């Protein structure tokens, strides 16, 4: 008896998903990971911001806020350091998405006495 060939999708190895957005010097970044209707997925998510620091950092600070599906995931404000170079914040976390669940990530930054340089979100399927 001849074997029936498998569909092409069943013979391809699964390639892990990678989603990223680089918002440059914007105050907010948005990353949408669409739902998958066939499988559960787990993502390792990295959020980062950097600011340019002047020579006088008296009273300077920077802050990063991470929202996942509208809920506050993490927030931090710190005094800016490293005169004449850059400073930043980063946060990493994991999120499992159930079958049919999407993920909306919003990264916001605020600062005083320094200037925004880069805002980045990366999500890699584990």
PDB file of C-alpha atoms in Angstrom:
ATOM      1  CA  UNK A   1       0.000   0.000   0.000  1.00  0.00           C
ATOM      2  CA  UNK A   2       1.425   3.421  -0.975  1.00  0.00           C
ATOM      3  CA  UNK A   3       1.912   5.988   1.755  1.00  0.00           C
ATOM      4  CA  UNK A   4       0.013   9.217   1.386  1.00  0.00           C
ATOM      5  CA  UNK A   5       2.392  12.252   1.373  1.00  0.00           C
ATOM      6  CA  UNK A   6       2.219  14.623   4.320  1.00  0.00           C
ATOM      7  CA  UNK A   7       1.063  18.197   3.738  1.00  0.00           C
ATOM      8  CA  UNK A   8       3.966  20.609   3.180  1.00  0.00           C
ATOM      9  CA  UNK A   9       3.237  22.375   6.499  1.00  0.00           C
ATOM     10  CA  UNK A  10       3.686  19.126   8.440  1.00  0.00           C
ATOM     11  CA  UNK A  11       7.093  18.409   6.891  1.00  0.00           C
ATOM     12  CA  UNK A  12       8.673  21.839   7.518  1.00  0.00           C
ATOM     13  CA  UNK A  13      10.531  22.372  10.772  1.00  0.00           C
ATOM     14  CA  UNK A  14       8.925  24.953  13.058  1.00  0.00           C
ATOM     15  CA  UNK A  15      10.837  28.245  12.919  1.00  0.00           C
ATOM     16  CA  UNK A  16      10.588  30.221  16.185  1.00  0.00           C
ATOM     17  CA  UNK A  17       8.837  33.559  15.805  1.00  0.00           C
ATOM     18  CA  UNK A  18      10.701  36.829  16.261  1.00  0.00           C
ATOM     19  CA  UNK A  19       8.983  40.176  16.581  1.00  0.00           C
ATOM     20  CA  UNK A  20      10.714  43.524  17.099  1.00  0.00           C
ATOM     21  CA  UNK A  21      10.163  47.251  16.849  1.00  0.00           C
ATOM     22  CA  UNK A  22      12.800  49.978  17.049  1.00  0.00           C
ATOM     23  CA  UNK A  23      11.016  53.287  17.663  1.00  0.00           C
ATOM     24  CA  UNK A  24      14.202  55.359  17.542  1.00  0.00           C
ATOM     25  CA  UNK A  25      13.921  58.468  19.713  1.00  0.00           C
ATOM     26  CA  UNK A  26      10.099  58.327  19.984  1.00  0.00           C
ATOM     27  CA  UNK A  27       8.424  58.541  23.388  1.00  0.00           C
ATOM     28  CA  UNK A  28       6.396  55.364  22.791  1.00  0.00           C
ATOM     29  CA  UNK A  29       6.805  52.036  20.978  1.00  0.00           C
ATOM     30  CA  UNK A  30       4.047  49.566  20.124  1.00  0.00           C
ATOM     31  CA  UNK A  31       4.516  45.892  19.245  1.00  0.00           C
ATOM     32  CA  UNK A  32       1.574  43.674  18.310  1.00  0.00           C
ATOM     33  CA  UNK A  33       2.013  39.902  18.253  1.00  0.00           C
ATOM     34  CA  UNK A  34      -0.980  38.357  16.480  1.00  0.00           C
ATOM     35  CA  UNK A  35      -2.827  35.313  17.768  1.00  0.00           C
ATOM     36  CA  UNK A  36      -2.040  31.826  16.522  1.00  0.00           C
ATOM     37  CA  UNK A  37      -5.171  29.726  16.186  1.00  0.00           C
ATOM     38  CA  UNK A  38      -3.327  26.391  16.307  1.00  0.00           C
ATOM     39  CA  UNK A  39      -0.792  26.457  19.133  1.00  0.00           C
ATOM     40  CA  UNK A  40       0.298  27.934  22.442  1.00  0.00           C
ATOM     41  CA  UNK A  41       3.483  30.054  22.324  1.00  0.00           C
ATOM     42  CA  UNK A  42       5.944  31.374  24.898  1.00  0.00           C
ATOM     43  CA  UNK A  43       7.924  34.561  24.287  1.00  0.00           C
ATOM     44  CA  UNK A  44      11.002  36.001  25.945  1.00  0.00           C
ATOM     45  CA  UNK A  45      10.497  39.768  25.757  1.00  0.00           C
ATOM     46  CA  UNK A  46      13.218  42.426  26.059  1.00  0.00           C
ATOM     47  CA  UNK A  47      12.433  46.126  26.417  1.00  0.00           C
ATOM     48  CA  UNK A  48      15.142  48.801  26.410  1.00  0.00           C
ATOM     49  CA  UNK A  49      15.542  52.546  26.327  1.00  0.00           C
ATOM     50  CA  UNK A  50      18.636  54.706  26.097  1.00  0.00           C
ATOM     51  CA  UNK A  51      19.065  58.421  26.636  1.00  0.00           C
ATOM     52  CA  UNK A  52      21.842  60.840  25.706  1.00  0.00           C
ATOM     53  CA  UNK A  53      23.346  62.561  28.697  1.00  0.00           C
ATOM     54  CA  UNK A  54      24.763  66.066  28.686  1.00  0.00           C
ATOM     55  CA  UNK A  55      27.635  67.175  30.872  1.00  0.00           C
ATOM     56  CA  UNK A  56      25.403  68.634  33.606  1.00  0.00           C
ATOM     57  CA  UNK A  57      23.036  65.996  34.985  1.00  0.00           C
ATOM     58  CA  UNK A  58      21.794  67.874  38.071  1.00  0.00           C
ATOM     59  CA  UNK A  59      18.193  66.746  38.548  1.00  0.00           C
ATOM     60  CA  UNK A  60      18.224  64.616  35.367  1.00  0.00           C
ATOM     61  CA  UNK A  61      16.201  61.389  35.282  1.00  0.00           C
ATOM     62  CA  UNK A  62      14.707  58.883  32.864  1.00  0.00           C
ATOM     63  CA  UNK A  63      11.756  56.513  33.200  1.00  0.00           C
ATOM     64  CA  UNK A  64      10.454  53.467  31.341  1.00  0.00           C
ATOM     65  CA  UNK A  65       6.956  51.953  31.547  1.00  0.00           C
ATOM     66  CA  UNK A  66       5.984  48.568  30.070  1.00  0.00           C
ATOM     67  CA  UNK A  67       2.335  47.650  29.419  1.00  0.00           C
ATOM     68  CA  UNK A  68       1.244  44.160  28.312  1.00  0.00           C
ATOM     69  CA  UNK A  69      -2.313  43.953  26.967  1.00  0.00           C
ATOM     70  CA  UNK A  70      -3.094  47.215  28.761  1.00  0.00           C
ATOM     71  CA  UNK A  71      -1.872  46.083  32.208  1.00  0.00           C
ATOM     72  CA  UNK A  72       1.153  47.624  33.897  1.00  0.00           C
ATOM     73  CA  UNK A  73       3.964  45.072  33.669  1.00  0.00           C
ATOM     74  CA  UNK A  74       6.853  47.194  34.986  1.00  0.00           C
ATOM     75  CA  UNK A  75       7.823  50.822  35.640  1.00  0.00           C
ATOM     76  CA  UNK A  76      11.012  52.432  36.859  1.00  0.00           C
ATOM     77  CA  UNK A  77      12.406  55.978  37.163  1.00  0.00           C
ATOM     78  CA  UNK A  78      16.068  56.526  37.979  1.00  0.00           C
ATOM     79  CA  UNK A  79      18.511  59.405  38.143  1.00  0.00           C
ATOM     80  CA  UNK A  80      20.522  59.716  34.926  1.00  0.00           C
ATOM     81  CA  UNK A  81      24.273  59.113  35.166  1.00  0.00           C
ATOM     82  CA  UNK A  82      27.280  58.981  32.818  1.00  0.00           C
ATOM     83  CA  UNK A  83      27.836  62.659  31.885  1.00  0.00           C
ATOM     84  CA  UNK A  84      28.642  63.189  28.218  1.00  0.00           C
ATOM     85  CA  UNK A  85      27.633  59.651  27.126  1.00  0.00           C
ATOM     86  CA  UNK A  86      24.407  57.645  27.508  1.00  0.00           C
ATOM     87  CA  UNK A  87      22.333  55.878  30.134  1.00  0.00           C
ATOM     88  CA  UNK A  88      19.325  53.607  29.983  1.00  0.00           C
ATOM     89  CA  UNK A  89      16.944  51.061  31.399  1.00  0.00           C
ATOM     90  CA  UNK A  90      16.031  47.568  30.298  1.00  0.00           C
ATOM     91  CA  UNK A  91      13.511  44.989  31.415  1.00  0.00           C
ATOM     92  CA  UNK A  92      13.030  41.345  30.413  1.00  0.00           C
ATOM     93  CA  UNK A  93      10.119  39.032  31.061  1.00  0.00           C
ATOM     94  CA  UNK A  94       8.403  35.960  29.628  1.00  0.00           C
ATOM     95  CA  UNK A  95       4.797  35.616  28.529  1.00  0.00           C
ATOM     96  CA  UNK A  96       2.872  32.532  27.429  1.00  0.00           C
ATOM     97  CA  UNK A  97       0.131  33.117  24.869  1.00  0.00           C
ATOM     98  CA  UNK A  98      -2.729  30.633  24.819  1.00  0.00           C
ATOM     99  CA  UNK A  99      -4.154  29.389  21.537  1.00  0.00           C
ATOM    100  CA  UNK A 100      -5.960  32.348  19.942  1.00  0.00           C
ATOM    101  CA  UNK A 101      -4.405  34.970  22.263  1.00  0.00           C
ATOM    102  CA  UNK A 102      -2.588  38.012  20.901  1.00  0.00           C
ATOM    103  CA  UNK A 103      -0.206  40.310  22.774  1.00  0.00           C
ATOM    104  CA  UNK A 104      -0.072  44.102  22.651  1.00  0.00           C
ATOM    105  CA  UNK A 105       3.111  45.555  24.127  1.00  0.00           C
ATOM    106  CA  UNK A 106       3.482  49.285  24.766  1.00  0.00           C
ATOM    107  CA  UNK A 107       6.774  50.771  25.904  1.00  0.00           C
ATOM    108  CA  UNK A 108       6.813  54.391  27.078  1.00  0.00           C
ATOM    109  CA  UNK A 109       9.703  56.565  28.116  1.00  0.00           C
ATOM    110  CA  UNK A 110       9.911  59.920  29.819  1.00  0.00           C
ATOM    111  CA  UNK A 111      12.931  61.968  30.790  1.00  0.00           C
ATOM    112  CA  UNK A 112      14.147  65.288  32.198  1.00  0.00           C
ATOM    113  CA  UNK A 113      17.566  66.813  31.646  1.00  0.00           C
ATOM    114  CA  UNK A 114      18.536  64.168  29.047  1.00  0.00           C
ATOM    115  CA  UNK A 115      17.268  63.391  25.545  1.00  0.00           C
ATOM    116  CA  UNK A 116      15.661  60.225  24.215  1.00  0.00           C
ATOM    117  CA  UNK A 117      17.961  58.176  22.012  1.00  0.00           C
ATOM    118  CA  UNK A 118      16.408  54.748  21.397  1.00  0.00           C
ATOM    119  CA  UNK A 119      13.337  52.731  22.365  1.00  0.00           C
ATOM    120  CA  UNK A 120      13.303  49.020  21.500  1.00  0.00           C
ATOM    121  CA  UNK A 121      11.035  45.974  22.034  1.00  0.00           C
ATOM    122  CA  UNK A 122      12.080  42.455  20.999  1.00  0.00           C
ATOM    123  CA  UNK A 123      10.057  39.262  21.460  1.00  0.00           C
ATOM    124  CA  UNK A 124      11.610  35.872  20.694  1.00  0.00           C
ATOM    125  CA  UNK A 125       9.675  32.632  20.851  1.00  0.00           C
ATOM    126  CA  UNK A 126      11.284  30.269  23.361  1.00  0.00           C
TER     127      UNK A 126
END
